[in-house]
mmCIF file of C-alpha atoms in Angstrom:
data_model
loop_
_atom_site.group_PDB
_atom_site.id
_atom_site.type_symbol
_atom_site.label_atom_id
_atom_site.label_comp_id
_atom_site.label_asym_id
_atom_site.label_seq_id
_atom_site.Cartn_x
_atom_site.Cartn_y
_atom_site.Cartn_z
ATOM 1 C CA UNK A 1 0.000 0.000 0.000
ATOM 2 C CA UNK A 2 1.255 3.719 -1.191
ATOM 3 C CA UNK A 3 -0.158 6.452 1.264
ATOM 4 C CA UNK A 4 0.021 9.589 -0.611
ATOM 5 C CA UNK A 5 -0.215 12.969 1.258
ATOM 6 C CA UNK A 6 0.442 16.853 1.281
ATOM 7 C CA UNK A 7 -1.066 17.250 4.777
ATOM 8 C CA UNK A 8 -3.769 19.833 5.979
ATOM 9 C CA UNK A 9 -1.525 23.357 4.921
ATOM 10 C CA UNK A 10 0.080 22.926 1.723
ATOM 11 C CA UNK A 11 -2.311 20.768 0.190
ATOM 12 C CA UNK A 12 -3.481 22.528 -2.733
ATOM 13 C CA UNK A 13 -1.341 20.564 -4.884
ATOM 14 C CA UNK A 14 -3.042 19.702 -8.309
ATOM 15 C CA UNK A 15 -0.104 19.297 -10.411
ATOM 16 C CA UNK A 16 1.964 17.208 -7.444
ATOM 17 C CA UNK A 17 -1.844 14.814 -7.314
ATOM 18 C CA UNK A 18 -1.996 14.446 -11.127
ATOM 19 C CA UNK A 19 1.857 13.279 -11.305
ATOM 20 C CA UNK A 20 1.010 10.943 -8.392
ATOM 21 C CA UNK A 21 -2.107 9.352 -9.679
ATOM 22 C CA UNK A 22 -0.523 9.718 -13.653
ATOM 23 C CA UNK A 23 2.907 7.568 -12.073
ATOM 24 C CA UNK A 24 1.108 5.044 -9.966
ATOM 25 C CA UNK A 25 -1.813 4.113 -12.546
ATOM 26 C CA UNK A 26 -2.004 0.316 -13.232
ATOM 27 C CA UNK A 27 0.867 -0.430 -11.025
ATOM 28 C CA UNK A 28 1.523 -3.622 -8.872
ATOM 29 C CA UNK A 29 0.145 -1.402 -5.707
ATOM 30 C CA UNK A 30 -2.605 -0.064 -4.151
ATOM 31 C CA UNK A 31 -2.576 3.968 -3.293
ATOM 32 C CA UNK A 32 -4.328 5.482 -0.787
ATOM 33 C CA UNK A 33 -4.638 9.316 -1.758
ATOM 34 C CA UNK A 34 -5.965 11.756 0.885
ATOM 35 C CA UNK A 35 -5.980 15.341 -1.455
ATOM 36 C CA UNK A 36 -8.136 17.715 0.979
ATOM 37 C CA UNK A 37 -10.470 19.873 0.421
ATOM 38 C CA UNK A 38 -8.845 22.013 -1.865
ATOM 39 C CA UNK A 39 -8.335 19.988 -5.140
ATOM 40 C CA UNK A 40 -11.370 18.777 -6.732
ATOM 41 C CA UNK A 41 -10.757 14.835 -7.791
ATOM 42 C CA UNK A 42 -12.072 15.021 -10.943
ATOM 43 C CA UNK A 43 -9.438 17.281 -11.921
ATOM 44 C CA UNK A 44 -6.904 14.548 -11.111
ATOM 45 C CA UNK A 45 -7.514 12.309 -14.152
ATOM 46 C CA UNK A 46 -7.756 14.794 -17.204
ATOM 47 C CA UNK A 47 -7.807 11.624 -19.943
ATOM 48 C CA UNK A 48 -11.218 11.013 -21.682
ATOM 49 C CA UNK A 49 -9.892 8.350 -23.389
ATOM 50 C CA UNK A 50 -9.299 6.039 -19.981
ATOM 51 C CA UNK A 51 -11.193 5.517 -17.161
ATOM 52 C CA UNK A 52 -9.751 6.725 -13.682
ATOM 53 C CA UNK A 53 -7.076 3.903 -12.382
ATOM 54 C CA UNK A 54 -8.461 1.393 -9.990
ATOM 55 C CA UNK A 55 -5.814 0.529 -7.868
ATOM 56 C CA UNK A 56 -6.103 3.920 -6.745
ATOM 57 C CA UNK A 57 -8.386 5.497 -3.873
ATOM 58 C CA UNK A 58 -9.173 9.327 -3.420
ATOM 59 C CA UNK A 59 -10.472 10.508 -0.178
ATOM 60 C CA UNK A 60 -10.693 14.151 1.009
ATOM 61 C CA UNK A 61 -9.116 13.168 4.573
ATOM 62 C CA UNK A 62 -8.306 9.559 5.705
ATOM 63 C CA UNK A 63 -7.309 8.716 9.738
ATOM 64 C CA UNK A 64 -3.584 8.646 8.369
ATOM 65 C CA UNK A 65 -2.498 6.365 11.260
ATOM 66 C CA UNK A 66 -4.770 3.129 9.889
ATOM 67 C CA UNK A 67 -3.505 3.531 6.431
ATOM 68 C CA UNK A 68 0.053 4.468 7.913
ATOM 69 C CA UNK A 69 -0.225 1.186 10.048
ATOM 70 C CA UNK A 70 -0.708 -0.711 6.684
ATOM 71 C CA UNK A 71 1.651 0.969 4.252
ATOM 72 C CA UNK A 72 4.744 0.067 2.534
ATOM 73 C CA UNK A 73 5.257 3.897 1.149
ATOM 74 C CA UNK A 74 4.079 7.606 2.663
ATOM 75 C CA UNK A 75 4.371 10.026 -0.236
ATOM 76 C CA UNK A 76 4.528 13.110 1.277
ATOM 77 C CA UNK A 77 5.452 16.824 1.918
ATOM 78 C CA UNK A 78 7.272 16.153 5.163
ATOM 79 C CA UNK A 79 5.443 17.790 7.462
ATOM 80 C CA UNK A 80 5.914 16.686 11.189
ATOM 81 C CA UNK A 81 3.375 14.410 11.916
ATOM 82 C CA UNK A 82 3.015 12.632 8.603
ATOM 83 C CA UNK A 83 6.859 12.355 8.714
ATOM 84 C CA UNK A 84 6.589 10.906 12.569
ATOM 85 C CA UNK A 85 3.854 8.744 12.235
ATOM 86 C CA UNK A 86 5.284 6.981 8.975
ATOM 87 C CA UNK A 87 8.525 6.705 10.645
ATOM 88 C CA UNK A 88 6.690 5.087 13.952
ATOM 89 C CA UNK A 89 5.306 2.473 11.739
ATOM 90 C CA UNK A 90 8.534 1.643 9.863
ATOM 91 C CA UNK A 91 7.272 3.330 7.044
ATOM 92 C CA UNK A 92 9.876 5.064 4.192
ATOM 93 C CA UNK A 93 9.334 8.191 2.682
ATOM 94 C CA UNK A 94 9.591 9.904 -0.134
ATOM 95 C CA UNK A 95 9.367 13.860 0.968
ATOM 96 C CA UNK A 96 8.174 16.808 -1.181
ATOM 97 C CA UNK A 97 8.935 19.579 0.681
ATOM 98 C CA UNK A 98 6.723 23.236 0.154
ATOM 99 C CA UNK A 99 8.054 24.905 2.887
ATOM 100 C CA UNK A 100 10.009 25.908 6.430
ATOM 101 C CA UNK A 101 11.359 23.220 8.159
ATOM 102 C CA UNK A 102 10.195 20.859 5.492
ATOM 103 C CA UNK A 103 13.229 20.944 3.626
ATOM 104 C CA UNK A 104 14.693 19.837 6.696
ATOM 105 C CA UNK A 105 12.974 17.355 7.636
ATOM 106 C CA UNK A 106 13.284 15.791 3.750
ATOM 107 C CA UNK A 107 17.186 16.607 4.046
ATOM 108 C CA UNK A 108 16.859 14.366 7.401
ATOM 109 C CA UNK A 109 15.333 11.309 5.806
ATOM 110 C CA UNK A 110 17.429 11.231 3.416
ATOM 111 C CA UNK A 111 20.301 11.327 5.579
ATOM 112 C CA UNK A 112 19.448 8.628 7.681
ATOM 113 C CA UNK A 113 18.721 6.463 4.628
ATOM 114 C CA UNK A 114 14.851 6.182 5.321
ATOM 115 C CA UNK A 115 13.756 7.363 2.162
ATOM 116 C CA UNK A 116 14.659 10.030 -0.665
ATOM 117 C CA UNK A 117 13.920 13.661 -1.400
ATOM 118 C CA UNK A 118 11.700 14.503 -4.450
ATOM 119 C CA UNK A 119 12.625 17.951 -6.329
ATOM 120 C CA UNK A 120 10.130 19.729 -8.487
ATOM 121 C CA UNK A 121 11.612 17.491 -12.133
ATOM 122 C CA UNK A 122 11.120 14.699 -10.128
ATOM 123 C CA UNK A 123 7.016 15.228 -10.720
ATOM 124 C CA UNK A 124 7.365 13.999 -14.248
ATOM 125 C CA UNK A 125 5.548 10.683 -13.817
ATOM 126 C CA UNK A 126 7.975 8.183 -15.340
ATOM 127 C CA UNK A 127 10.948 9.799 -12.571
ATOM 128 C CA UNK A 128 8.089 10.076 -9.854
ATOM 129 C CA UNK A 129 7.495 6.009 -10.615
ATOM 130 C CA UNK A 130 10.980 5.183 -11.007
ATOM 131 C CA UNK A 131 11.451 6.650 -7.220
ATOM 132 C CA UNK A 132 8.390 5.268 -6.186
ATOM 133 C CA UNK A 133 9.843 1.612 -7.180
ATOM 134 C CA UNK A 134 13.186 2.286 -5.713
ATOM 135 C CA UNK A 135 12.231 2.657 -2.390
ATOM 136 C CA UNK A 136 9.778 -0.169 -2.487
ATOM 137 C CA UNK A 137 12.357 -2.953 -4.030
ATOM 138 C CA UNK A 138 15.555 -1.570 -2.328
ATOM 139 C CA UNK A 139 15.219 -2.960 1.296
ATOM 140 C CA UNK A 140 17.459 -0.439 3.005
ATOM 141 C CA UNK A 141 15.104 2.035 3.055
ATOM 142 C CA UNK A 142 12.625 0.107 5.275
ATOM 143 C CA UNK A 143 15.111 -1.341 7.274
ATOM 144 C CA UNK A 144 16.566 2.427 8.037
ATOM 145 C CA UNK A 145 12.629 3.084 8.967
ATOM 146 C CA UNK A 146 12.582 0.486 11.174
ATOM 147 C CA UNK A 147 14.865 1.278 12.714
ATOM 148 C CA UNK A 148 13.968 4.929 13.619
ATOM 149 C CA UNK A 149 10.479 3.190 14.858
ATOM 150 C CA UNK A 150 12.453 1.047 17.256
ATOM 151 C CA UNK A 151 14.413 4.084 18.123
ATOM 152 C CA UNK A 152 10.715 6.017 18.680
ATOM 153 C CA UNK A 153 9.346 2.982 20.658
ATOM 154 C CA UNK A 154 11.968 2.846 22.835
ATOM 155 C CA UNK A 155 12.859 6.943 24.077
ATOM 156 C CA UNK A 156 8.670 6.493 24.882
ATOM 157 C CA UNK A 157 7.739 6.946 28.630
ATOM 158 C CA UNK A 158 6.316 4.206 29.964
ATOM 159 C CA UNK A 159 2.617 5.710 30.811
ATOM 160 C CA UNK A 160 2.958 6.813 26.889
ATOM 161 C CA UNK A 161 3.444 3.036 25.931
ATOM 162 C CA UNK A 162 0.549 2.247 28.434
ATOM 163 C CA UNK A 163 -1.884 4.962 27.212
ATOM 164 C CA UNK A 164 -1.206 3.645 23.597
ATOM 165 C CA UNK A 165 -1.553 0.098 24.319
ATOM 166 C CA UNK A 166 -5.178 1.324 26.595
ATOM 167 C CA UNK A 167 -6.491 2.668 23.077
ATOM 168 C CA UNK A 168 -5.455 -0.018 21.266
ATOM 169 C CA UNK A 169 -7.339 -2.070 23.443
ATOM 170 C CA UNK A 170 -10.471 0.008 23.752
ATOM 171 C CA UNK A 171 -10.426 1.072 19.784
ATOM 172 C CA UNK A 172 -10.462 -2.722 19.195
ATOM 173 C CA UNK A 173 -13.149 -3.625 21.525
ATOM 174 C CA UNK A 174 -15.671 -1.190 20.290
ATOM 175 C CA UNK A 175 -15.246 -2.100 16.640
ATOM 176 C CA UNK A 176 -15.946 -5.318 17.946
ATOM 177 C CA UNK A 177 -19.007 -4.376 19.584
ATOM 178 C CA UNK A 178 -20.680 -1.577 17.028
ATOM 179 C CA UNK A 179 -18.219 -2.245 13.848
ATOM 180 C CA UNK A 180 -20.453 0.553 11.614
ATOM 181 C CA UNK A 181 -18.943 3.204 13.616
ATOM 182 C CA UNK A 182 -15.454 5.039 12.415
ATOM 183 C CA UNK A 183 -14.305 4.466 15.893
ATOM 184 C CA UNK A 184 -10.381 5.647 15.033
ATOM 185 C CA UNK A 185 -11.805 8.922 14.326
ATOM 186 C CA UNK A 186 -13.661 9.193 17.226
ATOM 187 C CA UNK A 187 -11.137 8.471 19.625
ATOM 188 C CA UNK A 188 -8.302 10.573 17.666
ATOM 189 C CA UNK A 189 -10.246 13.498 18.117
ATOM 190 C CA UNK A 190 -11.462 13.187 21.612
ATOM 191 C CA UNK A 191 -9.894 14.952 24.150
ATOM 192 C CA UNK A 192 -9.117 11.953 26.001
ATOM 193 C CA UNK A 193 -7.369 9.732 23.501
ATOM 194 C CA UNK A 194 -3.477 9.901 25.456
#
């Protein structure tokens, strides 16, 4: 699975979302693409003369840690928390920075070998794929995730852990007992969720 993100900000991103969805079209993956509210998805596949690709799913917003928790690949703009919470899950990145400490945090992923840095030519489709497919079949990348997770898991307090473990728990008990309900939602936006 390929989560594909620009965040909440700097998400008005048409050109970066048509590269994505023209480079990952009909490939051996599934993409999960969460485009906000400021692109409209029909603008994302401009060709008449092919129907949109079906390995790949638009949503306005996703909860980013489920898909995160399932991913092989976080496409993204290297924000903070998308960076973090792909790194917790061992996930590499490939980082399209907009601004601030974004180019940082790209020039930091790449530097600890947990995923590559995508420049502006980069969004020609057949380079954007060819990246795409380099992190996936070159198993440094994930291992060098990994590895920051462990690192993450670790440096946690241990009433962090426990909290984390308690919603774990209770998120999988009530989608047990009422599984129609987006429970991940509810609970990431409650004031009580750590």
């Amino acid at each position: 699975l390929i989560y594909v993100s620009m965040g909440t900000i700097f998400n008005d991103q048409l050109p970066f979302f048509r590269a994505a969805v023209d480079a990952l079209a009909d490939g051996p993956w599934r993409v999960v693409m969460s485009i906000g509210n400021r692109v409209d998805r029909s603008a994302l596949w401009p060709r008449a003369d092919r129907p949109f690709p079906r390995n790949i799913a638009v949503h306005h917003f996703v909860p980013q840690l489920d898909v995160l928790a399932s991913a092989s690949l976080c496409v993204t703009h290297g924000g903070m928390n998308t960076t973090s919470e792909a790194l917790w899950h061992g996930v590499p990145l490939l980082v399209f920075p907009q601004h601030g400490d974004q180019h940082l945090v790209a020039a930091r992923v790449t530097e600890l070998g947990a995923g590559l840095r995508i420049t502006p030519p980069d969004l020609d489709p057949a380079r954007l794929r060819a990246l795409v497919t380099r992190v996936l079949t070159e198993p440094a990348f994930r291992a060098q995730a990994e590895t920051i997770a462990e690192s993450f898991r670790t440096a946690l307090p241990v009433w962090v852990k426990d909290k984390l473990f308690q919603r774990s728990t209770i998120l999988s008990e009530l989608k047990e007992f009422a599984p129609g309900i987006d429970w991940t939602n509810r609970l990431l936006f409650s004031e009580h969720h750590l």
